[in-house]
Coordinates of C-alpha atoms and ligand atoms in Angstrom, one line a residue:
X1 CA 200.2 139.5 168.0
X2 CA 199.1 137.1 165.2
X3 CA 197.3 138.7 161.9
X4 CA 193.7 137.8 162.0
X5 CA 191.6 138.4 158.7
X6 CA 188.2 138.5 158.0
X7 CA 186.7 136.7 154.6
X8 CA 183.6 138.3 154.2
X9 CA 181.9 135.5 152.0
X10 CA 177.9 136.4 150.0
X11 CA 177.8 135.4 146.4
X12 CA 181.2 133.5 145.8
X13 CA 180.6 130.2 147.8
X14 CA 184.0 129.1 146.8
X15 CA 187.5 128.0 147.2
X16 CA 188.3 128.3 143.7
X17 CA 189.4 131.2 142.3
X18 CA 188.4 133.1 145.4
X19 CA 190.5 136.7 145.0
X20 CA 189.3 138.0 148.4
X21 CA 190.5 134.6 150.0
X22 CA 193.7 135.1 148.2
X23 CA 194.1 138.5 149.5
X24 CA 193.0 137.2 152.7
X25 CA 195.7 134.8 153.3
X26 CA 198.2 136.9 152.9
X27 CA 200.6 137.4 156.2
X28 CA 197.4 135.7 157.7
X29 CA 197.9 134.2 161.1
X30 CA 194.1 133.4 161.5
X31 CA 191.3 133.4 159.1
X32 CA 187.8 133.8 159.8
X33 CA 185.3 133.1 156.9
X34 CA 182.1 134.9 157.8
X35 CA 178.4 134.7 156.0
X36 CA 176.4 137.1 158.1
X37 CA 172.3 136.5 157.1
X38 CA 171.2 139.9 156.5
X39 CA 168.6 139.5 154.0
X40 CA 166.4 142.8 155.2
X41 CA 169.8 144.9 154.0
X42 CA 168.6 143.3 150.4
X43 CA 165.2 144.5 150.4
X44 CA 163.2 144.8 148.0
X45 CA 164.6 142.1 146.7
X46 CA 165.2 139.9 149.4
X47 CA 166.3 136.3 148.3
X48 CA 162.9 134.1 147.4
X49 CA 161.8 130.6 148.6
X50 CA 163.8 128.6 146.2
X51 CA 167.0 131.1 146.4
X52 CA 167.2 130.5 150.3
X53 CA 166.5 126.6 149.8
X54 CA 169.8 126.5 147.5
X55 CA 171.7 128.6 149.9
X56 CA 171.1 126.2 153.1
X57 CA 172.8 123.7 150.4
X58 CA 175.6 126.1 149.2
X59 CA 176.8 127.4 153.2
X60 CA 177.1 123.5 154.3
X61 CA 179.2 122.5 151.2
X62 CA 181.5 125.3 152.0
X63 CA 181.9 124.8 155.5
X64 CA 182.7 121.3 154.8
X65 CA 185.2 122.2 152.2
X66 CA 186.8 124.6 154.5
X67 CA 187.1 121.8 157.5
X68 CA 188.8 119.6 155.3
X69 CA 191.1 122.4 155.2
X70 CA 191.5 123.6 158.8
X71 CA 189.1 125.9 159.2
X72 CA 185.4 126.7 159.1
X73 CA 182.6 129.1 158.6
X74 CA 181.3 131.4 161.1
X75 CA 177.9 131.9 160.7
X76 CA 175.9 135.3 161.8
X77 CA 172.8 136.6 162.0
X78 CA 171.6 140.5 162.2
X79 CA 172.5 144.1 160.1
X80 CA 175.8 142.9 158.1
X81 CA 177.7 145.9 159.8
X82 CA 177.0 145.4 163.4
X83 CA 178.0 141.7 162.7
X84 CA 181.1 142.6 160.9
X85 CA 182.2 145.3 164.0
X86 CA 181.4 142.6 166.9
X87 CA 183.3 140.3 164.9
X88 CA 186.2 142.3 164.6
X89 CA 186.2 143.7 168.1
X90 CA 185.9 139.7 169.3
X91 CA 188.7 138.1 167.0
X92 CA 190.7 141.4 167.1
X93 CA 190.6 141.1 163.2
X94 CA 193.1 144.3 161.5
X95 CA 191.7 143.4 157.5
X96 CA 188.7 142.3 155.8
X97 CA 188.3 141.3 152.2
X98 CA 185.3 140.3 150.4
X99 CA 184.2 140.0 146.9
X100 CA 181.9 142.7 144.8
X101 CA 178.5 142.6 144.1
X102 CA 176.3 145.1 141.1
X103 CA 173.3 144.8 141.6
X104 CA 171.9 148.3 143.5
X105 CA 171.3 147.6 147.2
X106 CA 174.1 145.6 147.9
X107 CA 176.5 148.0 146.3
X108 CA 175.1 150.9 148.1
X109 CA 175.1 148.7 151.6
X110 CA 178.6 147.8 150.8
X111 CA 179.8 150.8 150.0
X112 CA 178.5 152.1 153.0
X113 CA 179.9 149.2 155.5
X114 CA 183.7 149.8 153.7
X115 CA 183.6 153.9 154.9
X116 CA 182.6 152.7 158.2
X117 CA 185.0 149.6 158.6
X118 CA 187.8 152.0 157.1
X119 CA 187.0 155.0 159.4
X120 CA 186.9 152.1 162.3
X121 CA 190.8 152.0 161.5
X122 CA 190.6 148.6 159.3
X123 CA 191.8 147.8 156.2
X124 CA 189.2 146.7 153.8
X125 CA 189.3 145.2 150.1
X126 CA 187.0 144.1 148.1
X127 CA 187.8 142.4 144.6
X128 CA 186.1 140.3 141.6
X129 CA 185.0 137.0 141.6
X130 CA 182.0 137.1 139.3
X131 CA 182.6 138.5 136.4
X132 CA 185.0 137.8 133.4
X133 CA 186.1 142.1 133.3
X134 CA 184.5 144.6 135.7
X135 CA 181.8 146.5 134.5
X136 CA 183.7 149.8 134.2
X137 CA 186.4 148.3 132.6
X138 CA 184.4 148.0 129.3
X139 CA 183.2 151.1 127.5
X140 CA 182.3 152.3 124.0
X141 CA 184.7 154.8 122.2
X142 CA 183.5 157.8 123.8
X143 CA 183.5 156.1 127.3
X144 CA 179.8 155.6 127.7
X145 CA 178.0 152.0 128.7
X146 CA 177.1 149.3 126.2
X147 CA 173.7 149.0 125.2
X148 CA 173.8 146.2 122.4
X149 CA 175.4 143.3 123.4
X150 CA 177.0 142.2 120.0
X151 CA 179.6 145.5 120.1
X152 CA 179.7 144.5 124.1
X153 CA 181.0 141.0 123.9
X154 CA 182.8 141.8 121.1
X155 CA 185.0 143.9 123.1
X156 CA 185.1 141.7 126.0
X157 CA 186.2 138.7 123.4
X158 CA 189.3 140.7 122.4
X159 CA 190.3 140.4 126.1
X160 CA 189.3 136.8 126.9
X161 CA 192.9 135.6 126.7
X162 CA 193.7 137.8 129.6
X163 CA 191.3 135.8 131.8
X164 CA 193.0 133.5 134.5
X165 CA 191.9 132.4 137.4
X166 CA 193.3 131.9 140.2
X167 CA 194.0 128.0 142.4
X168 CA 191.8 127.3 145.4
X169 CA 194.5 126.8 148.4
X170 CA 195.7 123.6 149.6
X171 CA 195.9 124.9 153.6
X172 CA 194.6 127.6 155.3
X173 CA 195.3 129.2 158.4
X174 CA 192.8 128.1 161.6
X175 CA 190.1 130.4 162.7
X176 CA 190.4 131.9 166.3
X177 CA 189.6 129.5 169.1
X178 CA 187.2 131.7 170.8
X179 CA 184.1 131.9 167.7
X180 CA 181.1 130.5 168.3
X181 CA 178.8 129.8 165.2
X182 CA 175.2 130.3 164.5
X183 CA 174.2 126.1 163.9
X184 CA 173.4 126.8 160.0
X185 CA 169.8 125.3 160.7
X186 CA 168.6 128.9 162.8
X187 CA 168.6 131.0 159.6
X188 CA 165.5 128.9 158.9
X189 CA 166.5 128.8 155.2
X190 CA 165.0 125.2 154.3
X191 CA 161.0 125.1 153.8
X192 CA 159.3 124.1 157.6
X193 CA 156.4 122.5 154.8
X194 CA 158.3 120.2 152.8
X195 CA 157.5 121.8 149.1
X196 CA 161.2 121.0 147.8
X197 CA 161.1 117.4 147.3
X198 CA 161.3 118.7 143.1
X199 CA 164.5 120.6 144.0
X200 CA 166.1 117.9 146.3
X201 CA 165.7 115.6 143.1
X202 CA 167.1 118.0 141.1
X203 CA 170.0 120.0 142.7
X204 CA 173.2 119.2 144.5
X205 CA 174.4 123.0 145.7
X206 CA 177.8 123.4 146.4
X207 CA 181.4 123.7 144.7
X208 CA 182.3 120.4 144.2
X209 CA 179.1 119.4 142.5
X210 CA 179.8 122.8 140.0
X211 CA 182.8 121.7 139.0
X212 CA 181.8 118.5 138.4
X213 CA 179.1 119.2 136.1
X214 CA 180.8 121.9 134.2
X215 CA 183.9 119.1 133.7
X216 CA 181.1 116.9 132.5
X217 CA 178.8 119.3 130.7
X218 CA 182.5 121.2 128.7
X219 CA 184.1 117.8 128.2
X220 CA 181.5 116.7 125.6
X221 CA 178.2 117.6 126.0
X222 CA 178.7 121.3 124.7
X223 CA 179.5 120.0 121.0
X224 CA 175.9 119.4 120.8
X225 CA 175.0 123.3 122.4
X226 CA 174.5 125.2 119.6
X227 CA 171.2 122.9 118.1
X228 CA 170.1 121.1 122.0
X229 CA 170.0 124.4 123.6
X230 CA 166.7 124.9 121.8
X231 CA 165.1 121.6 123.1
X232 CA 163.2 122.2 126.4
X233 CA 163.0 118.0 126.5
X234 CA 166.5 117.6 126.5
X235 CA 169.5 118.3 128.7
X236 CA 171.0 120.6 126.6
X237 CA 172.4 123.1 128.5
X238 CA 174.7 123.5 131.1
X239 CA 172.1 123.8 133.7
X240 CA 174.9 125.7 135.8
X241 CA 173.1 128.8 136.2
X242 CA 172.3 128.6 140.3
X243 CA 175.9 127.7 141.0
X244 CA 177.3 130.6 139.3
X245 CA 174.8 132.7 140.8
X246 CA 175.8 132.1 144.1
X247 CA 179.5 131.9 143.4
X248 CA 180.2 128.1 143.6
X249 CA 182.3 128.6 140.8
X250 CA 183.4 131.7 138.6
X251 CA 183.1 132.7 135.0
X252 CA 186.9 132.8 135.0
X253 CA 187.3 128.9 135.7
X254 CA 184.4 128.2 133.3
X255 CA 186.5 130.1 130.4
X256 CA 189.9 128.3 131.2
X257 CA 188.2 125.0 131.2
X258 CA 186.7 125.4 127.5
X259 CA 190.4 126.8 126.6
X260 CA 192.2 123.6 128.2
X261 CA 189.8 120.8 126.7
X262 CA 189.1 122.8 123.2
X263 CA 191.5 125.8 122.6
X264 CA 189.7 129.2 121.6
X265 CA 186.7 129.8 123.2
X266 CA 185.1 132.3 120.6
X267 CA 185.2 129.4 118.2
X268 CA 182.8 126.1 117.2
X269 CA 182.1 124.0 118.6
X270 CA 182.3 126.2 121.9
X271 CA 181.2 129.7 120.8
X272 CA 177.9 129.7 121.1
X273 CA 178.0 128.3 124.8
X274 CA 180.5 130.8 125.5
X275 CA 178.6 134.0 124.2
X276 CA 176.2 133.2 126.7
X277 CA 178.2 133.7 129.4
X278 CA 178.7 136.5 127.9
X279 CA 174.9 137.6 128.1
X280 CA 175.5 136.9 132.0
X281 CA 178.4 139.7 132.3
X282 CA 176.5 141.9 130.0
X283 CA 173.8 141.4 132.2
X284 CA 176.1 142.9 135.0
X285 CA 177.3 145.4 132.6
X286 CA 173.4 146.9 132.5
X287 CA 172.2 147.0 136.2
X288 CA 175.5 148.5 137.2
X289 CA 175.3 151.2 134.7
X290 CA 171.4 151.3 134.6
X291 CA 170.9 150.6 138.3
X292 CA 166.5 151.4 138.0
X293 CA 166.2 149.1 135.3
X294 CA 165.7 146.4 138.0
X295 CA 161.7 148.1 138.3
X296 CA 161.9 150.4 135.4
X297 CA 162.1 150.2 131.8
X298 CA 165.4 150.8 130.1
X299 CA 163.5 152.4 127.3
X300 CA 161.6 155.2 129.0
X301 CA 158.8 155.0 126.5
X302 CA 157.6 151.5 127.6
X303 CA 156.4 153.5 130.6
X304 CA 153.4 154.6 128.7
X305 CA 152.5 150.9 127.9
X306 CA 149.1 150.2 128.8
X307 CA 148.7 147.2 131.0
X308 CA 145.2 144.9 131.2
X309 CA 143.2 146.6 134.1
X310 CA 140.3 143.8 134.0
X311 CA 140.8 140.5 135.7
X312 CA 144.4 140.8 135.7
X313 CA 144.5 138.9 139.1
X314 CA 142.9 135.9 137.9
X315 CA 145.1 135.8 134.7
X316 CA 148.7 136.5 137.0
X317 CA 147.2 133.7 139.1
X318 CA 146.5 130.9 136.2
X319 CA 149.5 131.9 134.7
X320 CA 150.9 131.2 137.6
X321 CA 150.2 128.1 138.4
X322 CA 150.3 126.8 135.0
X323 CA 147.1 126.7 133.9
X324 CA 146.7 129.3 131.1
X325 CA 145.3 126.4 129.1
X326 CA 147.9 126.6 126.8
X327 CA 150.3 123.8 127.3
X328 CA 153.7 124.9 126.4
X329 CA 153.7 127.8 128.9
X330 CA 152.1 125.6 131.6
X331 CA 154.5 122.7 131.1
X332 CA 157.4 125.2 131.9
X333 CA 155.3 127.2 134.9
X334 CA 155.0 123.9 136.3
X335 CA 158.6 123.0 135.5
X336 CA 159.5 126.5 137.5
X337 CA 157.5 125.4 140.4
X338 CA 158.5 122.1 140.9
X339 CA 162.7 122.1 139.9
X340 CA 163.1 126.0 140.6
X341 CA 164.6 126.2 137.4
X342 CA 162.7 126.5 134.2
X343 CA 164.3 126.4 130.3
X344 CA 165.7 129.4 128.1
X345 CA 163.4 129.0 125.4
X346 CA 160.3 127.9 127.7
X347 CA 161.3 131.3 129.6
X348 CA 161.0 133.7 127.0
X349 CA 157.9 132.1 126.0
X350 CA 156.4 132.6 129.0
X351 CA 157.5 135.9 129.4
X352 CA 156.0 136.7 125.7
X353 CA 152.5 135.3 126.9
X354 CA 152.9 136.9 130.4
X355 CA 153.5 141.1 128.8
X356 CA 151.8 140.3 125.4
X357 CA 149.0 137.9 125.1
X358 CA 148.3 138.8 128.8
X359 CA 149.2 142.0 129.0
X360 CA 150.4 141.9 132.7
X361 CA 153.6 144.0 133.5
X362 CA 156.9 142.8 133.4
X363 CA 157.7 143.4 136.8
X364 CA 155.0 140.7 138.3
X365 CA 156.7 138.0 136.3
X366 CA 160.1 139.0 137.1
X367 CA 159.1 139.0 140.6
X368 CA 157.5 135.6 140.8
X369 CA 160.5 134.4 138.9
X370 CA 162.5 135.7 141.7
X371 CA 160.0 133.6 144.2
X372 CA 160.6 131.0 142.4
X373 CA 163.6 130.5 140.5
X374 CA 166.6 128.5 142.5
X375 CA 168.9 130.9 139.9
X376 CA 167.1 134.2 140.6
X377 CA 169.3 136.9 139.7
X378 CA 168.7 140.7 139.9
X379 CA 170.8 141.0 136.3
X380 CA 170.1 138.1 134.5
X381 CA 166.2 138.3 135.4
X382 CA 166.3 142.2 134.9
X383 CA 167.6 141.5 131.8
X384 CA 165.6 138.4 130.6
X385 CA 161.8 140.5 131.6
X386 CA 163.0 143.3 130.2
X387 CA 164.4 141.8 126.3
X388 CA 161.1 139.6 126.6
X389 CA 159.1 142.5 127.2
X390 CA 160.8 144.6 124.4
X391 CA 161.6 147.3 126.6
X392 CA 165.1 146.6 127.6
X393 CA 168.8 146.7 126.1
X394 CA 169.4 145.1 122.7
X395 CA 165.9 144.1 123.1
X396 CA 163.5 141.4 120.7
X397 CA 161.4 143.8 119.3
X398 CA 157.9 144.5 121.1
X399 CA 155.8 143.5 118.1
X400 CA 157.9 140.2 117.7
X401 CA 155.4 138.1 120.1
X402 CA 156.3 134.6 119.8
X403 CA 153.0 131.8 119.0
X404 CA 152.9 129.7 122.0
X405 CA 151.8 126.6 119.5
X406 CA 154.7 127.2 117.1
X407 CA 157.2 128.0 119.0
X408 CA 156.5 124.7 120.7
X409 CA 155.4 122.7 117.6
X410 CA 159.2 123.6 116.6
X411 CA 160.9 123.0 120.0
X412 CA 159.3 120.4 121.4
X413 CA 158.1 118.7 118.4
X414 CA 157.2 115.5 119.7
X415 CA 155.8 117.2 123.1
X416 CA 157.8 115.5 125.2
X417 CA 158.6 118.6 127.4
X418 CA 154.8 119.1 127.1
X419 CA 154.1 115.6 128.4
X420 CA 156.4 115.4 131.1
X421 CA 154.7 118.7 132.7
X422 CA 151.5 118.1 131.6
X423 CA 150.5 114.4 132.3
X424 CA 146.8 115.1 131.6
X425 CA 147.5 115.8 128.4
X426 CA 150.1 112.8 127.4
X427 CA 147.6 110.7 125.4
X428 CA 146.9 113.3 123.0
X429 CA 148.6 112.4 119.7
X430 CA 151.7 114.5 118.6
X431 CA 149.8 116.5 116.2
X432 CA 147.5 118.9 118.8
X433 CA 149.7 118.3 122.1
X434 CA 150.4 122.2 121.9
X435 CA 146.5 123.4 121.2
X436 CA 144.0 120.6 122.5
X437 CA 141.5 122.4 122.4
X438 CA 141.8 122.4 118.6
X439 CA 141.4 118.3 119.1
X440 CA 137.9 116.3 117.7
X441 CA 135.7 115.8 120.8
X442 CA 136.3 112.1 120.1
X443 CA 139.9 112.0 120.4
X444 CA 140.0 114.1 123.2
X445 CA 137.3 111.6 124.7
X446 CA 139.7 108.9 124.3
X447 CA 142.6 110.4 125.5
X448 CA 140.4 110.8 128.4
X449 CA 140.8 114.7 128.4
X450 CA 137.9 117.0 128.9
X451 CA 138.5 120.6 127.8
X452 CA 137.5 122.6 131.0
X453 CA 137.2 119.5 133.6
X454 CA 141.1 118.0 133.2
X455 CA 143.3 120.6 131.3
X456 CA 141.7 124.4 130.9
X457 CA 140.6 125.6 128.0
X458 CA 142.7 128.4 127.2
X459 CA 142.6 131.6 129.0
X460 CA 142.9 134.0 126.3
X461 CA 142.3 133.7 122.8
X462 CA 146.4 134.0 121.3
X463 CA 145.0 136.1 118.2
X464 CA 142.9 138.7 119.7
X465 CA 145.5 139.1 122.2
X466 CA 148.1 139.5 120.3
X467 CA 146.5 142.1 118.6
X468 CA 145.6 143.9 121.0
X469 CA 149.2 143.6 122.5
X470 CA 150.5 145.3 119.3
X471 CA 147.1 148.4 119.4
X472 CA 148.7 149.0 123.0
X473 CA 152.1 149.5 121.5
X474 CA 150.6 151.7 119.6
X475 CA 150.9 154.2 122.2
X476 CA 154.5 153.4 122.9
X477 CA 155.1 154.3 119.7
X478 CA 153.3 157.6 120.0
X479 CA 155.2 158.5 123.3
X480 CA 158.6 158.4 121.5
X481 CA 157.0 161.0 119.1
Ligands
LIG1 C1 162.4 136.1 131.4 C2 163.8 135.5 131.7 C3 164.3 135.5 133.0 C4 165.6 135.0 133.3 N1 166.0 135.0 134.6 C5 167.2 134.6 134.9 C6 167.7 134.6 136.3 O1 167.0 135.0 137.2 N2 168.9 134.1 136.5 C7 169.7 133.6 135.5 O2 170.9 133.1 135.8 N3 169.3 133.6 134.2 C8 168.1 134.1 133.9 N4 167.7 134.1 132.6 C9 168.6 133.7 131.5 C10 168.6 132.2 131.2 O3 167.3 131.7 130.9 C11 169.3 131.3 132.2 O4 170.6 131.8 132.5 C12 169.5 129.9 131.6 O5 168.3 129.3 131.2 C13 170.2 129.0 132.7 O6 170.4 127.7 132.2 P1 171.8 127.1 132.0 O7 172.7 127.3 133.1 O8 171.6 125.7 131.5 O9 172.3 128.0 130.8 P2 173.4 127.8 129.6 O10 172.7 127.9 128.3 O11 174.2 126.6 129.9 O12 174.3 129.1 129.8 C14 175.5 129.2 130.6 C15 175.3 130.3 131.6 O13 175.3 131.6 130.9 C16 174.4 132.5 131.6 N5 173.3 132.9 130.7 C17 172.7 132.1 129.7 N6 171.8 132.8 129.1 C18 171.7 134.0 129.7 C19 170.9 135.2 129.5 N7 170.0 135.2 128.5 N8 171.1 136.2 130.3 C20 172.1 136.2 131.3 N9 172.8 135.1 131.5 C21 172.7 134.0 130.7 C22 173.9 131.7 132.8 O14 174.7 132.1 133.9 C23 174.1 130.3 132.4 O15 174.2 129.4 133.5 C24 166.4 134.5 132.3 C25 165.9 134.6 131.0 C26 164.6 135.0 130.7 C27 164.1 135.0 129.3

């Protein structure tokens, strides 16, 4: 009787460094490699618009990779458990490995589908491909969870020359003859109203395309991290963020890369790109340990936090679509929209105007980000809503609320990011790009921009907002009394 094996593949679309493949192909006679569309087992946070676009991408660049090796990937459609049990009962399948997942529905629907598959008389692993150390494995003196990051990663960095990962195989074993796949094209994943012509331009989903650009982006380009970063105009980043999301390639590889081309990866010039990575397990750290926070605030107090009550439809809906009227956050709402993917700095601003100037809750930006974003991820957005809002772990503090104008006088100095986002507003000169409305009626006339008629004028004022953001925190501060 040959030894048939299930790889249960979700969020580590990979050959590389694949530990549940590796598991898999031991005394393996046949492999199957199964995604099973169950996005319902997900809710509430089933996979947005932009998410689903990237995964269409992702599945077809692993089932080519795995033809090229002798196999392919089944695809299935339905509840993750009664796809998983057919499965087994039609290949005859004796194991199944997969690889773990933190955030809190998956890890309660996966726990639940190993008791069953185990008390069904299989043998079932799962294993880690997405983080650099398991979120247990890293604990203050007195055993409890991280809550700053800076004691966090400095505990992880101690350990980062344990991290190796492991080769993607060179062979593997054929899947049984008899499977049938879903065609990829049923799980209606891609747009039926072509809105994705931005991501298309920007994105190539997939493992090989991951590697590539972290070859590219570690071989040079992260000297310059630690001041580009910052520039919203530029290419500064690694922009790897949706292929690690979804597992193209691991955190692991990513680490022995910077050590083979630049030796110790807690020092210049690569530090600063590898302490962000570090965010990203930390990330994992929190909404394993502080499964709510993905609705709730870490700090209990914020709770109290009194959110606008008066129009707040109208300003969630401007903000939106980028047209708040003031340029630097519409530049990057409109950057979100169109690439599914919007810059670090832009980000936070946005989240700043979002829970401060606008006084809209967290929770509706997190969740349009998750529409919206082609990187949406339960930890790292958790994590981002929450610092911006000042409620989470190792949080900015509430009352820093960053200036939409100076924030983008000093990042995008020349507006370029503001021009490329913003066409309407790309004759204005340099010196009011980020607050036209400040501009002489005749130079606004001849930049052929009426305040109101071609770019909105702005939809709050960013000084009486911002103090009434910090009176509202007022009674924060009087609930932790
Ligand atoms: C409000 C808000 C929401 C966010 N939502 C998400 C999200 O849904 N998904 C997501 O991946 N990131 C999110 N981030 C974090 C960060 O903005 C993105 O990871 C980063 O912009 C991705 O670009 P990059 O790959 O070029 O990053 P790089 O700067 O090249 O960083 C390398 C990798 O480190 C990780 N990383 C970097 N910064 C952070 C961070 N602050 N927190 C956690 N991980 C980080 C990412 O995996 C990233 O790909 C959010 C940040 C904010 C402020």
């Amino acid at each position: 009787m040959p030894s048939t094996v299930i790889l249960w593949l979700r969020r580590d679309l990979r050959l590389d460094d694949n530990p549940a493949l590796q598991a898999a192909l031991v005394d393996c006679d046949r492999l199957v490699p199964v995604y099973v569309h169950d996005p319902d087992s997900e809710a509430p946070w089933t996979p947005g618009a932009a998410s689903q676009w990237w995964l269409h991408g992702s599945l077809a660049s692993l089932d080519g990779a795995l033809r090229i090796l002798g196999n392919r990937l089944l695809i299935a459609r339905g509840d993750s458990l009664a796809e998983l049990r057919r499965i087994v009962a039609t290949t005859g399948a004796t194991r199944i490995h997969w690889n773990r997942l933190y955030d809190p529905t998956t890890r309660e629907r996966d726990g639940r589908i190993k008791q069953a598959l185990r008390a069904d008389g299989l043998r079932v692993d799962s294993h880690n491909a997405s983080l650099l150390f398991e979120p247990w494995e890293i604990a203050t003196g007195n055993g409890e969870p991280y809550r700053v990051f800076t004691a966090f990663w400095r505990r992880c960095a101690a350990r980062l020359s344990d991290v190796t990962p492991l080769p993607a195989p060179a062979a593997l074993p054929p899947p049984p003859e008899s499977l049938v796949s879903l065609p990829l094209e049923r799980l209606g994943l891609q747009p039926s109203i072509p809105w994705d012509a931005g991501l298309r331009e920007t994105w190539t989903p997939g493992e090989t395309s991951a590697l590539e650009l972290a070859r590219t982006f570690l071989q040079d380009r992260v000297r310059g991290y630690a001041t580009e970063r910052d520039l919203p105009a530029q290419t500064g980043t690694s922009e790897l963020s949706p292929h690690l999301h979804f597992g193209e390639i691991g955190p692991r590889r990513i680490l022995t890369m910077v050590k083979e081309r630049w030796g110790d990866p807690t020092a210049d010039p690569v530090e600063p790109f590898v302490r962000e990575i570090g965010w990203r397990e930390f990330a994992h750290h929190l909404i394993y340990h502080y499964p709510h926070t993905t609705d709730e605030p870490l700090d209990p107090r914020f709770a109290a936090l009194p959110w606008r009550e008066e129009d707040a439809e109208r300003m969630l809906l401007a903000w939106q679509r980028g047209e708040t009227g003031i340029p630097l956050v519409d530049a990057g709402m409109r950057q979100l929209w169109h690439t599914g993917w919007m810059h670090n700095r832009v980000r936070m601003v946005v989240a700043s105007f979002l829970t401060k100037n606008l006084r809209l809750p967290w929770q509706a930006g997190a969740r349009w980000f998750w529409d919206t974003l082609v990187d949406a991820d339960l930890a790292a957005n958790s994590l981002g809503w929450q610092w911006s809002a000042g409620c989470g772990a190792d949080a900015a503090p509430y009352f820093r609320i960053f200036n939409p104008i100076l924030q983008g006088e000093r990042f995008d100095k020349s507006g370029a990011y503001v021009r490329r986002w913003c066409p309407e507003l790309a004759r204005l000169p340099d010196r009011y790009i980020h607050q036209p409305w400040t501009a002489p009626t005749a130079l606004l006339d001849h930049a052929g921009i009426r305040i109101g008629r071609d770019y909105p004028a702005p939809i709050v004022d960013l000084k009486a907002s911002r103090e009434a953001a910090l009176a509202a925190y007022e009674v924060v501060k009087s609930a932790g009394r």
